[in-house]
mmCIF file of C-alpha atoms in Angstrom:
data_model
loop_
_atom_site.group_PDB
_atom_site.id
_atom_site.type_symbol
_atom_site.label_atom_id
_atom_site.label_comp_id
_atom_site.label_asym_id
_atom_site.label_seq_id
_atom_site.Cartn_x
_atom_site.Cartn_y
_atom_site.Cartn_z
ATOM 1 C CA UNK A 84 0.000 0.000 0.000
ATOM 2 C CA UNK A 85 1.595 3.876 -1.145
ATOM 3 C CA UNK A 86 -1.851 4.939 -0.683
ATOM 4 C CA UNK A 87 -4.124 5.592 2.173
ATOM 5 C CA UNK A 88 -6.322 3.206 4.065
ATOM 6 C CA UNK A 89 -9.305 4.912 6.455
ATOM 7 C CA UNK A 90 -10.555 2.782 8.533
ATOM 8 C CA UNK A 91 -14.022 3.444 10.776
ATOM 9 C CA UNK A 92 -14.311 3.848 14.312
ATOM 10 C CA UNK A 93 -13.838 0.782 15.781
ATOM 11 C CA UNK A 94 -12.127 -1.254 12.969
ATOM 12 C CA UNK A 95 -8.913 -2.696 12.671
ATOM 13 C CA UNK A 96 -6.728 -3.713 9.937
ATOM 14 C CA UNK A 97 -5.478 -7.321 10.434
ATOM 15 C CA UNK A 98 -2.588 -8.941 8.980
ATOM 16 C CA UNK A 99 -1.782 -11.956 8.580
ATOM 17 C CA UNK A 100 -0.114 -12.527 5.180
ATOM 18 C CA UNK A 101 2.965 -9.806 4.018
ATOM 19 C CA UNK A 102 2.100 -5.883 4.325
ATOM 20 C CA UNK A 103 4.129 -3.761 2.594
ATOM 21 C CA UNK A 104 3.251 0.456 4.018
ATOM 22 C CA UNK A 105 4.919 3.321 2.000
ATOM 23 C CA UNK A 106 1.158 4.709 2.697
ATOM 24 C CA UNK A 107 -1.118 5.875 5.628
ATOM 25 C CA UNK A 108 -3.152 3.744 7.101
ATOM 26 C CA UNK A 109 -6.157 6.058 9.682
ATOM 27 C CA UNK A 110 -6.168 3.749 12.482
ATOM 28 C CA UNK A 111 -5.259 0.501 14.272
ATOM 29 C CA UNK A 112 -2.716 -2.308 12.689
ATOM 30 C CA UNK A 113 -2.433 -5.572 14.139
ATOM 31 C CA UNK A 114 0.341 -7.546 12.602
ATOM 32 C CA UNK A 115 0.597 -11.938 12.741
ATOM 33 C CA UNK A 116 2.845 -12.291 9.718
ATOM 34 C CA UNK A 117 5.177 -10.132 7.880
ATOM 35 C CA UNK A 118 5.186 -6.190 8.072
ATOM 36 C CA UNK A 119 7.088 -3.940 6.270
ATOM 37 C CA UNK A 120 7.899 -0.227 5.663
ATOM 38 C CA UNK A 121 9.806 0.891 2.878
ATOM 39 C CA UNK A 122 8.328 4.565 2.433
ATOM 40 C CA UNK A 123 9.102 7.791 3.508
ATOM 41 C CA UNK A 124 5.318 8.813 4.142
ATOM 42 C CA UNK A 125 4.753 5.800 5.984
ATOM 43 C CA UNK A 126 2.087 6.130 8.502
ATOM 44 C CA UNK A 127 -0.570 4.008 10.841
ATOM 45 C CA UNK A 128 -2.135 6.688 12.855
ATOM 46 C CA UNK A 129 -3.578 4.328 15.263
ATOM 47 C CA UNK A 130 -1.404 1.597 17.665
ATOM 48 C CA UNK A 131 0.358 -1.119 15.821
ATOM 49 C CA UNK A 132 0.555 -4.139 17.462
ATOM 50 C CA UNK A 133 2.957 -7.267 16.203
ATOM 51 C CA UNK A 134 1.759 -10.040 17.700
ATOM 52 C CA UNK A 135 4.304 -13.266 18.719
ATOM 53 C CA UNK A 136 3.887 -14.616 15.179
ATOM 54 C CA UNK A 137 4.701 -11.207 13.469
ATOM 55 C CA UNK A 138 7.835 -9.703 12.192
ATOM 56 C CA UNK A 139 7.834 -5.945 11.658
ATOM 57 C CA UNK A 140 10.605 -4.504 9.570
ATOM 58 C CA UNK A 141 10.664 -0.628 9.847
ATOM 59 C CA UNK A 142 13.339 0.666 6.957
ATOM 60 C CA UNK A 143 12.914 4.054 6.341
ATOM 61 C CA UNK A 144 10.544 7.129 8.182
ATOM 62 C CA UNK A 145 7.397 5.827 10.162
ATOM 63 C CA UNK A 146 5.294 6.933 12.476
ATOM 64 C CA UNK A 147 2.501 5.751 14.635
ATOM 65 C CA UNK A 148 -0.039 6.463 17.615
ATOM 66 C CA UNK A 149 1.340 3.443 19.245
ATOM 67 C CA UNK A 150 3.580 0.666 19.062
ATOM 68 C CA UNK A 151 2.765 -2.705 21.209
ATOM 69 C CA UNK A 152 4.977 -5.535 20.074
ATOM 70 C CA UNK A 153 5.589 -8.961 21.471
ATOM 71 C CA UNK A 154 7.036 -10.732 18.186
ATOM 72 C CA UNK A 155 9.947 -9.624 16.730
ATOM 73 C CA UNK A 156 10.326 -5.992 15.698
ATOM 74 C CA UNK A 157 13.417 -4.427 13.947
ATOM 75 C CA UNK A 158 14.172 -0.792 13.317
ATOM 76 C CA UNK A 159 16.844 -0.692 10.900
ATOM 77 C CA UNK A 160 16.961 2.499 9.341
ATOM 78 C CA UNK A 161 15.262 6.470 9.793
ATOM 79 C CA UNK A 162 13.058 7.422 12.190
ATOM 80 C CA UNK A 163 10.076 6.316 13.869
ATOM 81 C CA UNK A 164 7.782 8.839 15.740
ATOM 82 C CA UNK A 165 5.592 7.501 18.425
ATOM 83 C CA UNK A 166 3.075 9.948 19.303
ATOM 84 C CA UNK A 167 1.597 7.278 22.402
ATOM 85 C CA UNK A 168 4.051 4.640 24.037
ATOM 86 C CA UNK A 169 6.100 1.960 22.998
ATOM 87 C CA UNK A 170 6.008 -1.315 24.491
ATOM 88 C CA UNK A 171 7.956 -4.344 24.232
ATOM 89 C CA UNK A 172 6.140 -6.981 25.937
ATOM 90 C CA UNK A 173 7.136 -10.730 25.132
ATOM 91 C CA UNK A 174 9.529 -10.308 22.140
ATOM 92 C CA UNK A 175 12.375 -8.946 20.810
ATOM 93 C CA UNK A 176 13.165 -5.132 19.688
ATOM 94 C CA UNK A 177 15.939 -4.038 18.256
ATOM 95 C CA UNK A 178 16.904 -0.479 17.004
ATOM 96 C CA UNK A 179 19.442 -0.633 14.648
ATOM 97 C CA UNK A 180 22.836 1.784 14.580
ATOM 98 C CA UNK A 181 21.292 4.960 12.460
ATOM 99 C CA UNK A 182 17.718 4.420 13.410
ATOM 100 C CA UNK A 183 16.107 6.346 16.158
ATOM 101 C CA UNK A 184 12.632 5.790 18.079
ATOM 102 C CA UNK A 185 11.344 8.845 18.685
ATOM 103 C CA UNK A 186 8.709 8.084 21.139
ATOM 104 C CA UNK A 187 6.626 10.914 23.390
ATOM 105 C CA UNK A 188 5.988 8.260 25.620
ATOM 106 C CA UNK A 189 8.379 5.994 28.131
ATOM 107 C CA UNK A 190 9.648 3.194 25.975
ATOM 108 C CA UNK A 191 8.586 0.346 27.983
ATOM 109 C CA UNK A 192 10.874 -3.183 28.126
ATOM 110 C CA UNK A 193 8.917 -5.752 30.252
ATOM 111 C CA UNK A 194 8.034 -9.353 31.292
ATOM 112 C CA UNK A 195 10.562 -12.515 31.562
ATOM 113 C CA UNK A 196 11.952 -13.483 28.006
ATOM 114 C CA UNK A 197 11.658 -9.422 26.755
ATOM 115 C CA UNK A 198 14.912 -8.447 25.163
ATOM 116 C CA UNK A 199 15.561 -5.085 23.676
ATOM 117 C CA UNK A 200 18.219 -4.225 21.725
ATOM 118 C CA UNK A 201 19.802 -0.415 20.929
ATOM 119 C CA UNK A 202 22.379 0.086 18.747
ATOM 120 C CA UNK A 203 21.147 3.142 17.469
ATOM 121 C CA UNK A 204 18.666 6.438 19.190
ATOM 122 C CA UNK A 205 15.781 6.034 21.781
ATOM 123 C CA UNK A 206 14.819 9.553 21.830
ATOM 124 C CA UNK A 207 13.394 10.022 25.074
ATOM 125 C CA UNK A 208 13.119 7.791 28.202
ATOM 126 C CA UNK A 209 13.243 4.088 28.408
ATOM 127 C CA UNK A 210 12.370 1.803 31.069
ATOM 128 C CA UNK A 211 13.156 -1.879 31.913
ATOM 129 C CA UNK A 212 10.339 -3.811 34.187
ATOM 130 C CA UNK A 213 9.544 -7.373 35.271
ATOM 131 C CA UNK A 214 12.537 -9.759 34.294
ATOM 132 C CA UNK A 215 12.530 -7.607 31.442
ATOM 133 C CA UNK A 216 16.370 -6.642 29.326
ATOM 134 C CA UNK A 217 17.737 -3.804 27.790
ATOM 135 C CA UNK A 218 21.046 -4.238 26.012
ATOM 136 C CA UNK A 219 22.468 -1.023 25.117
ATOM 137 C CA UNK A 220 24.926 -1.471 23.200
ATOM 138 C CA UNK A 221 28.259 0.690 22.421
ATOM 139 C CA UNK A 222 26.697 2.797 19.587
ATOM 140 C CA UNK A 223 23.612 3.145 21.311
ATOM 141 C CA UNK A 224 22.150 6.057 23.208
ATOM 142 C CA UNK A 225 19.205 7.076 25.595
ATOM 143 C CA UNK A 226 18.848 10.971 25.413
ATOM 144 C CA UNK A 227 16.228 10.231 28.464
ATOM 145 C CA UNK A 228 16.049 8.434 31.565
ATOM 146 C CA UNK A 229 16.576 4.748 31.558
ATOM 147 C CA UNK A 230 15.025 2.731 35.195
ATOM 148 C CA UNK A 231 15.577 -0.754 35.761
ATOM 149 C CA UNK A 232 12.952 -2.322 38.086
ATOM 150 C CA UNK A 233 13.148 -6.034 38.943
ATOM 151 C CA UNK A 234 14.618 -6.294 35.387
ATOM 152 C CA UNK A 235 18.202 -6.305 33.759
ATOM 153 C CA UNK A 236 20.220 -3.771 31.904
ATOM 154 C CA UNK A 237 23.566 -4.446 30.221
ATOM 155 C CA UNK A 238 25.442 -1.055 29.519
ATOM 156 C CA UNK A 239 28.018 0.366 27.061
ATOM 157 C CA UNK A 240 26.501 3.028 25.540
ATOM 158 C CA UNK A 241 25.461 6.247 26.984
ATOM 159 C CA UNK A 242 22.411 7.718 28.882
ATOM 160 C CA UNK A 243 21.945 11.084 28.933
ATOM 161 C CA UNK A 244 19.304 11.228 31.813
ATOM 162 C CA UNK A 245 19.303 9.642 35.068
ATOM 163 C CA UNK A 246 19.602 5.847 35.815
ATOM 164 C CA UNK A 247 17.634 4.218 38.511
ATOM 165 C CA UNK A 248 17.894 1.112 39.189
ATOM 166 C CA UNK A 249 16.183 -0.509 42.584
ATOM 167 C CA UNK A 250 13.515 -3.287 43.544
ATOM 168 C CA UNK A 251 16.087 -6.442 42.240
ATOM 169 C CA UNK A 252 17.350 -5.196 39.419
ATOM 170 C CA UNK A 253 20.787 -5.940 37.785
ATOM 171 C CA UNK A 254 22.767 -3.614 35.757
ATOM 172 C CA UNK A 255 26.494 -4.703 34.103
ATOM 173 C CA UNK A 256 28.256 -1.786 32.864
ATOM 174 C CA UNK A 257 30.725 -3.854 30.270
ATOM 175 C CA UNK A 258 32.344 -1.128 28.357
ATOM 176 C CA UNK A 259 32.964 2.463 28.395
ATOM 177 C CA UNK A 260 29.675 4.633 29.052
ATOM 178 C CA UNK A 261 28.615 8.341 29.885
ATOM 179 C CA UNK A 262 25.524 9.003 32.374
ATOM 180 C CA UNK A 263 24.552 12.663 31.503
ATOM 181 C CA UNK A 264 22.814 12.666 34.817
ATOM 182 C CA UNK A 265 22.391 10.935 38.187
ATOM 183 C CA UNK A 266 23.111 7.282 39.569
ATOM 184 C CA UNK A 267 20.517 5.824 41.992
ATOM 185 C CA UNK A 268 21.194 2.354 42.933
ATOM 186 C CA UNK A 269 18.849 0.364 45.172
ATOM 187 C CA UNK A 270 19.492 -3.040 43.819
ATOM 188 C CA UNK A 271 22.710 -4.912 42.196
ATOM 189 C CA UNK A 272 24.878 -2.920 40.098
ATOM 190 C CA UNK A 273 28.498 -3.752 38.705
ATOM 191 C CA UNK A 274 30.802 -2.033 36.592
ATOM 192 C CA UNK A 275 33.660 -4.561 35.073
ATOM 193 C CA UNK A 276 35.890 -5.219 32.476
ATOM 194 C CA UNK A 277 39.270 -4.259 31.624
ATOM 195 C CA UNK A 278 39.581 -0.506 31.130
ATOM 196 C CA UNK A 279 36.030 0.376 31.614
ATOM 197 C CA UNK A 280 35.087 3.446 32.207
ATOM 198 C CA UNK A 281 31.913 4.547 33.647
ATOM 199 C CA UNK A 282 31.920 8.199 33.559
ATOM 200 C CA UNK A 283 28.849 10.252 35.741
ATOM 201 C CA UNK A 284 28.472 13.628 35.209
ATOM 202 C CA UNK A 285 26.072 13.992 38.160
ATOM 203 C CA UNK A 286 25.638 13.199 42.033
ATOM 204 C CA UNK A 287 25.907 9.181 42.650
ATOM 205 C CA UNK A 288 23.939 7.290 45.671
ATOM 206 C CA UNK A 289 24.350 3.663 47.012
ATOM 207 C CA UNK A 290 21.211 2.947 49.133
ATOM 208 C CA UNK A 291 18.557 0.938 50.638
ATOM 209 C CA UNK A 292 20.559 -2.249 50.578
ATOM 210 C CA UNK A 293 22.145 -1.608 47.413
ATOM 211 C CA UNK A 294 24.917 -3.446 45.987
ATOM 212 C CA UNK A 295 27.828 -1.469 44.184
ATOM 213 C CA UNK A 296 30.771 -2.859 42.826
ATOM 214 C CA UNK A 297 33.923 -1.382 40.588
ATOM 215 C CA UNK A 298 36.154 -4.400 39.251
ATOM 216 C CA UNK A 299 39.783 -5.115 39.097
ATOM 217 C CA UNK A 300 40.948 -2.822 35.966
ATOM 218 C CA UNK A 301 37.603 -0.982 36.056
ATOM 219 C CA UNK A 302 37.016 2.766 36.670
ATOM 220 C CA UNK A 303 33.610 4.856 38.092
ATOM 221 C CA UNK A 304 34.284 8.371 37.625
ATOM 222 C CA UNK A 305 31.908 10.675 39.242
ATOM 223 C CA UNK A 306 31.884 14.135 42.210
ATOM 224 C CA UNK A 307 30.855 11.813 44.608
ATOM 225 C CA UNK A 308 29.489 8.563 45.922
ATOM 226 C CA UNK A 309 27.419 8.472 48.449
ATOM 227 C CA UNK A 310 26.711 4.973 50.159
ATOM 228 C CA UNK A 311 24.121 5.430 52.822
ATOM 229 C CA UNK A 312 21.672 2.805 54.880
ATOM 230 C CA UNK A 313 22.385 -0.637 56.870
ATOM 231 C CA UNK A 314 22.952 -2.821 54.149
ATOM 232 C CA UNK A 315 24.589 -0.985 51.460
ATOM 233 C CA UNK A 316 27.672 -2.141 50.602
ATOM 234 C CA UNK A 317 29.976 -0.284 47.496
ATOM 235 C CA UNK A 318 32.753 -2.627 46.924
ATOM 236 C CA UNK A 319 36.473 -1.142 44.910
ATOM 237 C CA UNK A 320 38.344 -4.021 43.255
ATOM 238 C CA UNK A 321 39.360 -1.649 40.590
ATOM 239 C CA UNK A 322 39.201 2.710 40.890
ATOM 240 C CA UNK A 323 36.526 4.945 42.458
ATOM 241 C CA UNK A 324 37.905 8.616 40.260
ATOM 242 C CA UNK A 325 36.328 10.810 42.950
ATOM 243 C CA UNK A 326 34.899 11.360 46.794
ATOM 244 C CA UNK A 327 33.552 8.524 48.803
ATOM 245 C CA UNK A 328 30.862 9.678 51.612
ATOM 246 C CA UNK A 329 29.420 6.846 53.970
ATOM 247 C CA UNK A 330 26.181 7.340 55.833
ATOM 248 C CA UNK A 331 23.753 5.846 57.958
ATOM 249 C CA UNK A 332 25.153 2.286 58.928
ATOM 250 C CA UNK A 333 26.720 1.709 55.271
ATOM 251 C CA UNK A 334 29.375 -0.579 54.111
ATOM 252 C CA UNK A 335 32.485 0.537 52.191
ATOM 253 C CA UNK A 336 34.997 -2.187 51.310
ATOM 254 C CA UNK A 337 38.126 -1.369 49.220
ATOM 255 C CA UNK A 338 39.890 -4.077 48.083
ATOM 256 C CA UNK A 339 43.558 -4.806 46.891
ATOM 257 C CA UNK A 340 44.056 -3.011 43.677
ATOM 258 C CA UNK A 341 41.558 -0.763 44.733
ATOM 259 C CA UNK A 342 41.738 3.088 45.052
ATOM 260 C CA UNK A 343 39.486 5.702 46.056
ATOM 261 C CA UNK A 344 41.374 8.848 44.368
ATOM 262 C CA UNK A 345 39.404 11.839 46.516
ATOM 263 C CA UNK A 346 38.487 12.270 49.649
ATOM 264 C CA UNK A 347 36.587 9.768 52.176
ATOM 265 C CA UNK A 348 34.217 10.672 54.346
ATOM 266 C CA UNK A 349 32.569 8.504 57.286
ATOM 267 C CA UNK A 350 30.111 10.021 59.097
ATOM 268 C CA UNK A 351 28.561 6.282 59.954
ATOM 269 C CA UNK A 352 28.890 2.876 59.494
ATOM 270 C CA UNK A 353 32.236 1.361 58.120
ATOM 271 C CA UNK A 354 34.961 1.913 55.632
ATOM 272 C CA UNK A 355 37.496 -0.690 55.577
ATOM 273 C CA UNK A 356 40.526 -0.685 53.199
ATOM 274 C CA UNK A 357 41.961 -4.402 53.264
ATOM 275 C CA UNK A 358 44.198 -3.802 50.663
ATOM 276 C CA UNK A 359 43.822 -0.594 48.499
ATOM 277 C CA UNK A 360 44.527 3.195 48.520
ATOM 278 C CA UNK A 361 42.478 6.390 49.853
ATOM 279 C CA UNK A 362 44.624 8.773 48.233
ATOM 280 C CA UNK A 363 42.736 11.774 49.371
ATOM 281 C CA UNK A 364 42.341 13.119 52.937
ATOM 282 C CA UNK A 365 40.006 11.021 55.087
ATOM 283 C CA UNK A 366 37.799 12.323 57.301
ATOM 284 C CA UNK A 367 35.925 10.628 60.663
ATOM 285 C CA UNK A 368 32.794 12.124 61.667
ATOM 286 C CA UNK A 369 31.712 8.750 63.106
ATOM 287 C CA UNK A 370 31.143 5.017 62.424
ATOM 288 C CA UNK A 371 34.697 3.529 62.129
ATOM 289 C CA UNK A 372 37.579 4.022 59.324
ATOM 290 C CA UNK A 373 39.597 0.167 59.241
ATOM 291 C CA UNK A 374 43.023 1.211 57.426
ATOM 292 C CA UNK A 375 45.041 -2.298 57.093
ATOM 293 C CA UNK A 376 46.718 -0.860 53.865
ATOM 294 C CA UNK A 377 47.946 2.340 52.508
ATOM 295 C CA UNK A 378 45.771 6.038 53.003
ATOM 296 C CA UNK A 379 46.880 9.585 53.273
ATOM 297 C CA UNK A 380 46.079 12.113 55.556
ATOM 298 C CA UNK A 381 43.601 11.666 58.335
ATOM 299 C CA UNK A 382 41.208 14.104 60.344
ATOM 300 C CA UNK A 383 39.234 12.515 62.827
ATOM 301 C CA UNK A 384 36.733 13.951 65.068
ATOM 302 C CA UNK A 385 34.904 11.580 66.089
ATOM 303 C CA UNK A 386 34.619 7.912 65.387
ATOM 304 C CA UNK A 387 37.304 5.900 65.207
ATOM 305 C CA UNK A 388 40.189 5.167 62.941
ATOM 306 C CA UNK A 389 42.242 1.596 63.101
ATOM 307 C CA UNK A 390 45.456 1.925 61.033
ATOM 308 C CA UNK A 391 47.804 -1.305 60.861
ATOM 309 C CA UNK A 392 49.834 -0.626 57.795
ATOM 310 C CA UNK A 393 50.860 2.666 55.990
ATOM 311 C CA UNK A 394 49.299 6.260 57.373
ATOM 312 C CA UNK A 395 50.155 9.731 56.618
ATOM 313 C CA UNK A 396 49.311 12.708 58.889
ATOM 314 C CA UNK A 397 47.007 11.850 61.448
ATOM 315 C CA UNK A 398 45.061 14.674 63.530
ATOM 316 C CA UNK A 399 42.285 13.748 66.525
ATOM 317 C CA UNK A 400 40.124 16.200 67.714
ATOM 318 C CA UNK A 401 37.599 14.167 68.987
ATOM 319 C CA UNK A 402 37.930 10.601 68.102
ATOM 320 C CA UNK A 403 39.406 6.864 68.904
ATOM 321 C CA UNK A 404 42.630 6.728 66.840
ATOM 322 C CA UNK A 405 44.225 3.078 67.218
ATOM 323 C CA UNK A 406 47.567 2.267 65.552
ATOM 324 C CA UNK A 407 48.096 -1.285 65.664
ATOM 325 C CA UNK A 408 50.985 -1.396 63.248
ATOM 326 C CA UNK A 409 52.612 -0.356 60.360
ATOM 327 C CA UNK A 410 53.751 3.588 60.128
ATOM 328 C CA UNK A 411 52.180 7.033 60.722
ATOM 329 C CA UNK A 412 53.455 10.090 59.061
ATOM 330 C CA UNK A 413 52.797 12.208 62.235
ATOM 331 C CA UNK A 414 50.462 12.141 65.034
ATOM 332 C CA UNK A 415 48.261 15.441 66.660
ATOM 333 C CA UNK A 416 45.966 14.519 69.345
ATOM 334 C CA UNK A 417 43.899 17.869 70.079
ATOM 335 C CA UNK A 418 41.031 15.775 71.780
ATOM 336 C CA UNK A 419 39.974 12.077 71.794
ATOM 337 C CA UNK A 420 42.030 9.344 72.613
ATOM 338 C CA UNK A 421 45.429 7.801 70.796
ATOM 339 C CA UNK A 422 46.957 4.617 70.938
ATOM 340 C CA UNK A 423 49.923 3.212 69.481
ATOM 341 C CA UNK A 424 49.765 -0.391 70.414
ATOM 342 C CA UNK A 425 51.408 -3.566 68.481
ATOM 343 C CA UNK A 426 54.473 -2.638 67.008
ATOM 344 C CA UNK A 427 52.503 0.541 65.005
ATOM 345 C CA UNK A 428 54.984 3.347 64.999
ATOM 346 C CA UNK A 429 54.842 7.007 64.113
ATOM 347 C CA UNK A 430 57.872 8.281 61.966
ATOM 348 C CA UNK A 431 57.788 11.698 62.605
ATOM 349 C CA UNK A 432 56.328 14.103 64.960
ATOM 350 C CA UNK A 433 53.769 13.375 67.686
ATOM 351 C CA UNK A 434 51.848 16.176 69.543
ATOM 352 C CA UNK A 435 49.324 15.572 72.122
ATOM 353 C CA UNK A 436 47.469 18.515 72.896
ATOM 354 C CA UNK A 437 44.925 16.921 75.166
ATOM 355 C CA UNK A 438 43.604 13.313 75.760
#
């Protein structure tokens, strides 16, 4: 059809053998076979719907009211304008590097076995629900939001919005990507891979029992991550480029290999180094600070810091400093209480003020 098909209220145009649309068809498509666009003035005004037997083939310009698809639907070329929503539900979608969906509404992913594929341009937001999975691959972008709920995402292309990702989900971050906006994780969330890069432009948050972790040979580049509530744990195998902040009973574990380049913060809960670096000051507002590898300068006041291996300058004004072992730059106790116990020993100048 390169002409135009009106349909009346109520009707819909089924089918079930091959449809070729370079044409407009005024209202509702449902698809069980083969359909195809191949013309620039393609249009179905109403929702088109490819059911599990169907195979729609979008190849140039093409737009519709609606697009509900749970057979297999492939955008290989142009753009196609959704006016309504998009929804993947059941099969596979897959948007092709050079084509773009254009849709007003979220593009949803959702239900077990739901796999969609983006190579190419989801103009707007996208979001992942139900067991549902969004590959997005190297070439691909999201100028929106993308959320992950109770669903999977793999990452290495970029998302210029926000990404949430909380009730179960699971996001990998494989290869190098750019988040334009925020990271919100609430759920399972690992970036690995030699020489990955995850780069956030925006603010960063580790909470309600979410699971965070950077790989050996990995890199999360952002201001600063916050890891707040009992049960959080961020975990840095590979390189946190940044600040580290830990709040409200959370769990921050840095590994061997691992390096937190900025500053850390604990205001509660625990930061234990078993094996990496905090390059950056380090500062104890509360919880506890474990040091049983190599850190720089310390300010504690309050809280209390355990260092058994490398430490530089070490200030108290208000804390429990414990050296167990290993070497301290210097020592200032303003307030608090210091201990060097265990063979720890402090190389150059000790000052106790108080306590």
């Amino acid at each position: 059809n390169d002409g135009t098909v009106a349909l009346g209220a109520g009707q819909v145009l089924e089918n079930a053998g091959t449809l070729s649309l370079s044409g407009t068809i005024t209202g509702d498509v449902t698809n069980t076979n083969d359909f195809t666009v191949d013309g620039a003035t393609a249009n179905v005004s109403g929702t088109l719907t490819n059911l599990p037997t169907g195979t729609a083939t979008i190849g140039s310009d093409f737009a519709a009211g609606g697009i509900a698809n749970s057979g297999d639907f492939d955008l290989n070329s142009g753009t196609t304008t959704v006016t309504g929503g998009t929804t993947n539900n059941g099969g596979t979608f897959d948007i092709a590097n050079g084509a773009t969906l254009d849709t007003t509404g979220v593009f949803l992913t959702r239900n077990t076995g739901t796999l969609t594929t983006i190579d190419g341009v989801v103009q707007g937001d996208a979001n992942a629900l139900d067991s549902g999975g969004i590959d997005l691959n190297s070439t691909g972008n999201i100028t929106g939001d993308l959320l992950v709920d109770d669903a999977s995402a793999d990452l290495t292309g970029n998302v210029d919005g926000n990404l949430i990702n909380r009730n179960g989900g699971d996001v990998d971050v494989t290869g190098s990507m750019t988040l334009g906006g925020n990271l919100t994780n609430q759920a399972v969330l690992d970036v690995t891979g030699l020489g990955t890069v995850m780069t956030v432009t925006g603010t960063g948050s580790n909470n309600l029992g979410g699971s965070l972790t950077i790989g050996a040979g990995s890199e999360l580049s952002l201001g600063t991550l916050v890891n707040t509530g009992a049960g959080s744990v961020s975990t840095v195998n590979g390189t946190l480029t940044g600040d580290a902040t830990n709040l409200a009973d959370g769990q921050l574990i840095v590994n061997t290999g691992g390096e937190v380049t900025g500053t850390t913060t604990v205001e509660s809960g625990t930061v234990t180094n078993t094996g990496g670096t905090l390059t950056g000051l380090s500062t104890v507002n509360g919880g506890t600070l474990t040091n049983a590898a190599t850190m720089g300068d310390a300010q504690v006041n309050g809280g209390t810091l355990d260092t058994s291996v490398a430490a530089g300058n070490i200030t108290n004004d208000g804390g429990d400093v414990d050296i167990t072992g290993g070497t301290v730059a210097s020592l200032t106790n303003t307030s608090g209480t210091s201990d060097v116990t265990g063979g720890g020993e402090v190389t150059g100048t000790t000052t106790v003020e108080s306590g």
